[in-house]
Tab-separated table of C-alpha atoms in Angstrom:
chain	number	residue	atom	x	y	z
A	1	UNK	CA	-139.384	72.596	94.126
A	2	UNK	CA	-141.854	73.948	96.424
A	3	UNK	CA	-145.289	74.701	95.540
A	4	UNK	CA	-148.419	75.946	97.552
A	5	UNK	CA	-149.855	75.121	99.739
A	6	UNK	CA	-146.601	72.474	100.178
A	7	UNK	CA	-143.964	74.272	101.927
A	8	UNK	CA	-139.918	74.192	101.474
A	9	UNK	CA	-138.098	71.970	103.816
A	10	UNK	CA	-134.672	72.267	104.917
A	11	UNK	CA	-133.565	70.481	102.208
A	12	UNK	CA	-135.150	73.074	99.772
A	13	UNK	CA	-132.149	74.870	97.178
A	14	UNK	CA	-131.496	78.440	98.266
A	15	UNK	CA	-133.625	80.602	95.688
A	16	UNK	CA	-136.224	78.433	96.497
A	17	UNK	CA	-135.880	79.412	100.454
A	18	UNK	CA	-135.721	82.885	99.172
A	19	UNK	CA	-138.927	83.162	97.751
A	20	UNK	CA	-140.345	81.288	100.654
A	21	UNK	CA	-138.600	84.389	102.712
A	22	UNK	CA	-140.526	86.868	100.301
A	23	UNK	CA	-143.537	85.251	100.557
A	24	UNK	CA	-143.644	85.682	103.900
A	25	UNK	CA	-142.601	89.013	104.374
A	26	UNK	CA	-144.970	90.066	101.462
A	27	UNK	CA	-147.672	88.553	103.854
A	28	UNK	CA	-146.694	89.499	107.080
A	29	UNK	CA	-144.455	92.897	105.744
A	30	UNK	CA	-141.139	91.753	107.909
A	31	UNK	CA	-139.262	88.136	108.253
A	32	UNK	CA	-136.515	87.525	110.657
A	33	UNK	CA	-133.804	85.229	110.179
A	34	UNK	CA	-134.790	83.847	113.075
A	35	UNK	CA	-138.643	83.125	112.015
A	36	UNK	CA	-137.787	81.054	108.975
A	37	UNK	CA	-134.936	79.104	111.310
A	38	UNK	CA	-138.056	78.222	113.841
A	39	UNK	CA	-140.103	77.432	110.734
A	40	UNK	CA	-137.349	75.567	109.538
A	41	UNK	CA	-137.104	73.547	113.139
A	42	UNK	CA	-140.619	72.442	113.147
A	43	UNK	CA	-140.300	71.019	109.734
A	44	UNK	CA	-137.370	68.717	110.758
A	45	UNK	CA	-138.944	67.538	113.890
A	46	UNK	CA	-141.744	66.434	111.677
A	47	UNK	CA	-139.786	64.655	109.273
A	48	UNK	CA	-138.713	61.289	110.435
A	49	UNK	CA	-135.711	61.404	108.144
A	50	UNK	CA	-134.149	64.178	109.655
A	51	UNK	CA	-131.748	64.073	111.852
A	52	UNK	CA	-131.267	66.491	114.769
A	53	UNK	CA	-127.214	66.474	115.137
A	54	UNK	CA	-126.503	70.134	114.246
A	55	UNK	CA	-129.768	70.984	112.626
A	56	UNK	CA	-129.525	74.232	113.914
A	57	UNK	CA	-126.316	74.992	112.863
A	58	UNK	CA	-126.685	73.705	109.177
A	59	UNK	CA	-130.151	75.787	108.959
A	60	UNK	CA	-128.450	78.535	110.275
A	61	UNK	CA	-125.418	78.214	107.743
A	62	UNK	CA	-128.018	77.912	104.768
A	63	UNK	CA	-130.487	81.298	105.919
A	64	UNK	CA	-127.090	82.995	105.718
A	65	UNK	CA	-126.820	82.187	102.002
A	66	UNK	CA	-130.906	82.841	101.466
A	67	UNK	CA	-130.302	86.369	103.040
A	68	UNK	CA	-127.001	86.796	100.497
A	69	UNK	CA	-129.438	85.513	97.855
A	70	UNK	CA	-132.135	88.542	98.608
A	71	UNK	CA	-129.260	90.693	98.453
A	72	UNK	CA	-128.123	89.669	95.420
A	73	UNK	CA	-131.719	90.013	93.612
A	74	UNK	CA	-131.872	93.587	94.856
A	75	UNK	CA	-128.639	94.429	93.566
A	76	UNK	CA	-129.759	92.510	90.142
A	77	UNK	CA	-133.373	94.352	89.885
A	78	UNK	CA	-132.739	98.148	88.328
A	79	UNK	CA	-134.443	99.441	91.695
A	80	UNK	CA	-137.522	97.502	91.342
A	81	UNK	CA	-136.719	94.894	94.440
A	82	UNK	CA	-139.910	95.465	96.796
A	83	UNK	CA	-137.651	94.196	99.561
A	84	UNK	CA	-134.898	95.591	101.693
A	85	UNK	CA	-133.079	93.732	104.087
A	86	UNK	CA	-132.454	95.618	107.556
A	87	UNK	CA	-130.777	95.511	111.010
A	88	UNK	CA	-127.249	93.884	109.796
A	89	UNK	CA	-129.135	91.761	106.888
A	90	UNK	CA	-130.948	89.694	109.271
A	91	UNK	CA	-134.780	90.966	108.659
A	92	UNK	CA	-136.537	91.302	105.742
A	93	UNK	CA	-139.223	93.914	105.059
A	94	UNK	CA	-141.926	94.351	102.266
A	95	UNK	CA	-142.295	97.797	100.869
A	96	UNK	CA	-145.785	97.804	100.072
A	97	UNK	CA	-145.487	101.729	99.531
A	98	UNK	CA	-143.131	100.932	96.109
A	99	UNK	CA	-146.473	100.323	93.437
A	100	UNK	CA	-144.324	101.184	90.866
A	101	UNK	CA	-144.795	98.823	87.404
A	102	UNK	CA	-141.130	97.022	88.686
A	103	UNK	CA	-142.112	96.477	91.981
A	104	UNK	CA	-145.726	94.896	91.590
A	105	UNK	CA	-143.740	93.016	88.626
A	106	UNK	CA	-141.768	91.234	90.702
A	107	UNK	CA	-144.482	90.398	93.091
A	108	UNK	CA	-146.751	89.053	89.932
A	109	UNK	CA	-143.608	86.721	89.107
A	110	UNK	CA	-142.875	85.434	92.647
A	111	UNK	CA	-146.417	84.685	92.976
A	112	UNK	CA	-147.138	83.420	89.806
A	113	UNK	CA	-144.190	81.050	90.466
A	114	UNK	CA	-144.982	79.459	93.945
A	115	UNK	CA	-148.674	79.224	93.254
A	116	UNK	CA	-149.964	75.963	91.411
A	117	UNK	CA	-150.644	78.110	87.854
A	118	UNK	CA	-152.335	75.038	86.705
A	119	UNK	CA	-155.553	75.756	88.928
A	120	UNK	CA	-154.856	78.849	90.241
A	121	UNK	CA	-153.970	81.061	86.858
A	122	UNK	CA	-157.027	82.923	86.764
A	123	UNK	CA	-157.679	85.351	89.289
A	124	UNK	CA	-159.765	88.479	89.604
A	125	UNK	CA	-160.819	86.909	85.594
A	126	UNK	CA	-157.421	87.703	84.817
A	127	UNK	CA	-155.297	85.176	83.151
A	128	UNK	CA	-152.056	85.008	85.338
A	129	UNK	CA	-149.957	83.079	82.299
A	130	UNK	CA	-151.254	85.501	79.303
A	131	UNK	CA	-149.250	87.861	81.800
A	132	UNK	CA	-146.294	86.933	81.569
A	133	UNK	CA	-146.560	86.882	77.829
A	134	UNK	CA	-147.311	90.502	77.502
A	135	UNK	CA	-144.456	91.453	80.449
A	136	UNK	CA	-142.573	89.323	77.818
A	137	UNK	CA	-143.506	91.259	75.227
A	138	UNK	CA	-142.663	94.728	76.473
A	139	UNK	CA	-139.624	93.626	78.495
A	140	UNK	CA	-138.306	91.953	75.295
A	141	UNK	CA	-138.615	95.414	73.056
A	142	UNK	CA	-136.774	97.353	75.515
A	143	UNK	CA	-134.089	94.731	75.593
A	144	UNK	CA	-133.653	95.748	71.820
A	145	UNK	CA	-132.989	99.186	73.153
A	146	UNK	CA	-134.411	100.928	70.078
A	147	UNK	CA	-137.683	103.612	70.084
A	148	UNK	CA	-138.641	101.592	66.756
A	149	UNK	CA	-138.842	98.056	68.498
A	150	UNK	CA	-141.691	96.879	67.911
A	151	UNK	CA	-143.064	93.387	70.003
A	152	UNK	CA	-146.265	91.392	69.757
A	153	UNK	CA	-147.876	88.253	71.891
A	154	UNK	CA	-148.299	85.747	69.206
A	155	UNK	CA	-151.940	84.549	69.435
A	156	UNK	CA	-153.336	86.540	71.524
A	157	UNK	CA	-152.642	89.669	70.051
A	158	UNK	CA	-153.047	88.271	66.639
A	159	UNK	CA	-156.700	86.530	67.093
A	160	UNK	CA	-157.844	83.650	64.440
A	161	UNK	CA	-156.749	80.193	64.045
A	162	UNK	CA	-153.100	79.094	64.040
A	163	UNK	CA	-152.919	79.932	60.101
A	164	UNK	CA	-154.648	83.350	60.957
A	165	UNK	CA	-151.953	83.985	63.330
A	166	UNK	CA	-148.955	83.075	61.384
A	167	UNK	CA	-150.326	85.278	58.469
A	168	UNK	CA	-150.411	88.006	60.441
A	169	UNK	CA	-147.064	87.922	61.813
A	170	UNK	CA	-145.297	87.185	58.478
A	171	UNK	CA	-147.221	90.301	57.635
A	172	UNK	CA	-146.004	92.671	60.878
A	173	UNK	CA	-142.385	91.243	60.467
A	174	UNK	CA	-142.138	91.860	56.458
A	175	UNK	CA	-141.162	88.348	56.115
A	176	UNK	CA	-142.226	84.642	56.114
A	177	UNK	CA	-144.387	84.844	53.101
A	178	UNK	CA	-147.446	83.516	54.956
A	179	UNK	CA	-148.994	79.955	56.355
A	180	UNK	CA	-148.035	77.065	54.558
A	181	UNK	CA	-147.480	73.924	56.835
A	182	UNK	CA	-145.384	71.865	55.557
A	183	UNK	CA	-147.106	68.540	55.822
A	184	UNK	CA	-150.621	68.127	54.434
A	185	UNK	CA	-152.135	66.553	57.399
A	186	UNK	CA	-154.671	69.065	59.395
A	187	UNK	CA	-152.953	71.671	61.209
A	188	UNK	CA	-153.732	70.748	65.439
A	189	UNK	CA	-150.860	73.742	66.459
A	190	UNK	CA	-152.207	76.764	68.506
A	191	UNK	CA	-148.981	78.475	69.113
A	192	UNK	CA	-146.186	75.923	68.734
A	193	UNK	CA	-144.478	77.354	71.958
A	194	UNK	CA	-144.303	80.909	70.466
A	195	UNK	CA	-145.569	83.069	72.097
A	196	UNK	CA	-143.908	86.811	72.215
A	197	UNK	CA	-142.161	88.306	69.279
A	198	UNK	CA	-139.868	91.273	68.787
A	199	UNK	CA	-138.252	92.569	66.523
A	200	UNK	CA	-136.555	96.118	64.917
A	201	UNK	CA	-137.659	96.847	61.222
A	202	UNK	CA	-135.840	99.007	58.805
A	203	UNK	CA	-137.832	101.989	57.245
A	204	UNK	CA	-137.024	100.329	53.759
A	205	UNK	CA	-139.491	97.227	54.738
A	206	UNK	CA	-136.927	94.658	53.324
A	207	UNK	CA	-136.443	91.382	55.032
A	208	UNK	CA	-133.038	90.895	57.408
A	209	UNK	CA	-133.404	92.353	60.561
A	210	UNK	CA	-132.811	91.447	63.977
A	211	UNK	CA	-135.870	89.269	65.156
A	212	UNK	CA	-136.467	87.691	68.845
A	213	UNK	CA	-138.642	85.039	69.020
A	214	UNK	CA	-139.754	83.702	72.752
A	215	UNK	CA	-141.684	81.497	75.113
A	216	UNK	CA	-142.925	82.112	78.410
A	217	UNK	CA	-143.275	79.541	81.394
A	218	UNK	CA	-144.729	80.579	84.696
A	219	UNK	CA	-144.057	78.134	87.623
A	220	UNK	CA	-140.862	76.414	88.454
A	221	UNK	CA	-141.719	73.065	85.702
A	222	UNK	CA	-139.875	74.818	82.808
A	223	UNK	CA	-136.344	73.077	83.103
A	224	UNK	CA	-136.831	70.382	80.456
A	225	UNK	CA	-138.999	72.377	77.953
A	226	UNK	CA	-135.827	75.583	77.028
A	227	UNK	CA	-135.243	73.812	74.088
A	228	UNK	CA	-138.478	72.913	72.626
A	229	UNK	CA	-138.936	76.698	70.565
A	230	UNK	CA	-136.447	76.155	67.793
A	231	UNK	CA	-137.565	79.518	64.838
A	232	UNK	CA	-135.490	77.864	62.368
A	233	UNK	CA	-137.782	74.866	62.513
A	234	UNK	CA	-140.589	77.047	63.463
A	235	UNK	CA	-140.446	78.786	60.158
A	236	UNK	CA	-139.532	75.993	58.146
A	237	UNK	CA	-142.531	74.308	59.501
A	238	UNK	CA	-145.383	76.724	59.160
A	239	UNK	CA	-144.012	79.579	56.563
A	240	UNK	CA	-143.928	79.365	52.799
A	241	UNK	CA	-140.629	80.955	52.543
A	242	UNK	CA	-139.245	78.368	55.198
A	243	UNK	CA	-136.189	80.386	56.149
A	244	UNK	CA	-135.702	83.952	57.337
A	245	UNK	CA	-132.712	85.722	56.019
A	246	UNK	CA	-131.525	86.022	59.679
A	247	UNK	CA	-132.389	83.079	61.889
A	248	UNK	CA	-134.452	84.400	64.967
A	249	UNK	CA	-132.368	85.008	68.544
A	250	UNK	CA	-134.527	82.419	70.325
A	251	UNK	CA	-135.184	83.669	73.999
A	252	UNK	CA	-137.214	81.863	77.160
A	253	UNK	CA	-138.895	84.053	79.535
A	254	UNK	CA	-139.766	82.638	83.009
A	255	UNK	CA	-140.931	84.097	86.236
A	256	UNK	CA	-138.927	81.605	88.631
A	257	UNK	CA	-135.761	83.374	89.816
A	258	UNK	CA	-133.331	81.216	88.232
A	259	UNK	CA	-130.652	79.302	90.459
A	260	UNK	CA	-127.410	81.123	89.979
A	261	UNK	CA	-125.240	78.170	90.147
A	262	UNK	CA	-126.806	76.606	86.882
A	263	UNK	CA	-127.389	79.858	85.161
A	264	UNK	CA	-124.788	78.816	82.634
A	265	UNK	CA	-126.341	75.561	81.735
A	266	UNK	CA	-130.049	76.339	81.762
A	267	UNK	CA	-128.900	79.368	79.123
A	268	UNK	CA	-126.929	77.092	76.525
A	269	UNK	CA	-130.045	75.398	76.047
A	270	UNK	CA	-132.870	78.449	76.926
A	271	UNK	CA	-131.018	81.129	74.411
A	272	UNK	CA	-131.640	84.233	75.358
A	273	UNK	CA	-132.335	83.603	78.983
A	274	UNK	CA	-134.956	85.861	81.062
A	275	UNK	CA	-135.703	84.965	84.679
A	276	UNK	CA	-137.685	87.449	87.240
A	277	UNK	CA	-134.806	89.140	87.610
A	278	UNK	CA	-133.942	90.476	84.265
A	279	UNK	CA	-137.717	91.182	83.373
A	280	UNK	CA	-137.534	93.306	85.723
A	281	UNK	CA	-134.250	94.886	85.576
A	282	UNK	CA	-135.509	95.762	81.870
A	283	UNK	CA	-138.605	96.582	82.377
A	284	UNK	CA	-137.867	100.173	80.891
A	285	UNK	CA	-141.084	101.413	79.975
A	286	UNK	CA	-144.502	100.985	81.583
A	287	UNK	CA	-148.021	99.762	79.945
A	288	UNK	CA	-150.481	101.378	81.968
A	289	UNK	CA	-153.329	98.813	81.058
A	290	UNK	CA	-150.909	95.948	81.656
A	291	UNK	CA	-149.922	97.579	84.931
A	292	UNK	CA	-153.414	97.365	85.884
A	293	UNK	CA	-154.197	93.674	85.205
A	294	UNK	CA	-151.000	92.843	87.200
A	295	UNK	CA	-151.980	95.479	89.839
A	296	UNK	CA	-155.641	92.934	90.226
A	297	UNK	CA	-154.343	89.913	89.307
A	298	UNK	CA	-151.952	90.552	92.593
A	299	UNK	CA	-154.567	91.811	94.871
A	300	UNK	CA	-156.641	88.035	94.773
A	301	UNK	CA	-153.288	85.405	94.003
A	302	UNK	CA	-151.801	87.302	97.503
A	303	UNK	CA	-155.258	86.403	99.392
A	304	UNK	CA	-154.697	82.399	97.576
A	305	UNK	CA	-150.669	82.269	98.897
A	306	UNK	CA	-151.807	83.749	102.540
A	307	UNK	CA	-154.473	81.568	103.054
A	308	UNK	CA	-152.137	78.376	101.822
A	309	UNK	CA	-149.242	79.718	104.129
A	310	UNK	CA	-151.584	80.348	107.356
């Protein structure tokens, strides 16, 4: 898995090419099939390992799959691609004109992916990870589909200690009774991998309802961590009343696009299963403020990726 300033090499897994192909154009505005198959070239005659018998023909074989790839996110993203592929599918071209919230969404979660989040989160004093909670947020109450949905960030939005916070949300959500841990040892938690919340309520306030309860992973290192949010043990952990009357649909938002091949897999274990493209695709309404932050956050993590790509 590629991250900058390290490049992909020929050996890299399609999606993973494809971003590298976006990253590129989003730099330079256009990519050619035949620019990433030079690129591609100089990497194997610096690698030793390589061999050189057919090279070409086997890079060329895989950039046909990358460019099927791009098309397939476009199709995938509700309009909100900021790429369209051109003369026969061969180029690629960045449509910096298309601000809309979708479009500089997707460029917030292809940057926020190939960029090293662990040192280079902040930018313009804008937390690049606490953005992908709130996208999280929003995304996940129009996924509900209903004007009542309601959706929070757990922790952020809820200020206080980890009690503090899990007081408040048993009070938003109706349910929960309130903090109670259930060992007596001192509480060390600050969000237990929970992180966005949604739910529908009734107008009678009484608990079972349909509750979504998710965490968010920038980057590509989220493969072995979709099962670690469990709400059953979540609220059996840190709520008095230990059980809802509905279990919580546990979902896992990321803003890698996923690999298609191992969609499947990654979801049996992830739940509900939200990857760049479906935060997009859902992204239904628009949070001016948020739309802002991304807006900034963009402008200085494009200046880090161009100056690790020159």
């Amino acid at each position: 898995m590629f991250k900058l300033p390290a490049l992909p090499s020929p050996r890299s897994q399609i999606h993973e090419l494809a971003d590298f192909a976006e990253l590129l154009a989003l730099q330079q505005g256009t990519v050619s099939v035949r620019e990433i198959l030079a690129y591609l070239g100089r990497v194997s005659e610096n690698d030793p390992n390589e061999g050189i018998d057919d090279e070409d023909d086997q890079s060329a074989d895989v950039l046909d799959d990358v460019f099927l790839e791009m098309d397939r996110r476009g199709r995938s993203c509700a309009g909100g691609y900021p790429f369209r592929l051109e003369h026969h599918g061969t180029v690629l071209r960045h449509d910096a004109a298309d601000t809309s919230v979708r479009a500089d969404a997707y460029r917030y979660l292809l940057l926020s992916t190939r960029l090293n989040m662990a040192q280079d989160k902040l930018q313009n004093d804008i937390d690049g990870t606490g953005l992908l909670e709130e996208l999280a947020a929003l995304v996940l109450r129009c996924y509900l589909g209903s004007r009542r949905a309601q959706s929070i960030v757990f922790g952020t939005a809820m200020g206080g200690g980890f009690r503090e916070k899990v007081d408040a949300l048993c009070a938003v959500l109706g349910e929960g009774g309130g903090f109670s841990s259930i060992d007596p040892a001192p509480v060390q938690a600050n969000d237990d991998k929970l992180d966005a919340v949604a739910w529908i309520p009734f107008t009678d306030g009484r608990v079972g309802k349909v509750v979504i309860f998710c965490q968010c992973k920038t980057g590509t290192n989220w493969k072995e961590q979709v099962s670690q949010l469990q709400p059953d043990a979540f609220i059996h952990r840190w709520m008095s009343a230990r059980s809802f009357l509905l279990t919580p649909v546990r979902a896992f938002c990321v803003s890698e696009s996923t690999d298609p091949a191992r969609w499947s897999g990654f979801s049996v274990y992830a739940g509900l299963l939200f990857d760049r493209l479906r935060v997009v695709d859902f992204l239904d309404q628009s949070d001016d403020a948020l739309h802002a932050r991304i807006r900034r956050w963009n402008v200085a993590a494009g200046a880090v990726a161009a100056q690790a790509m020159a």
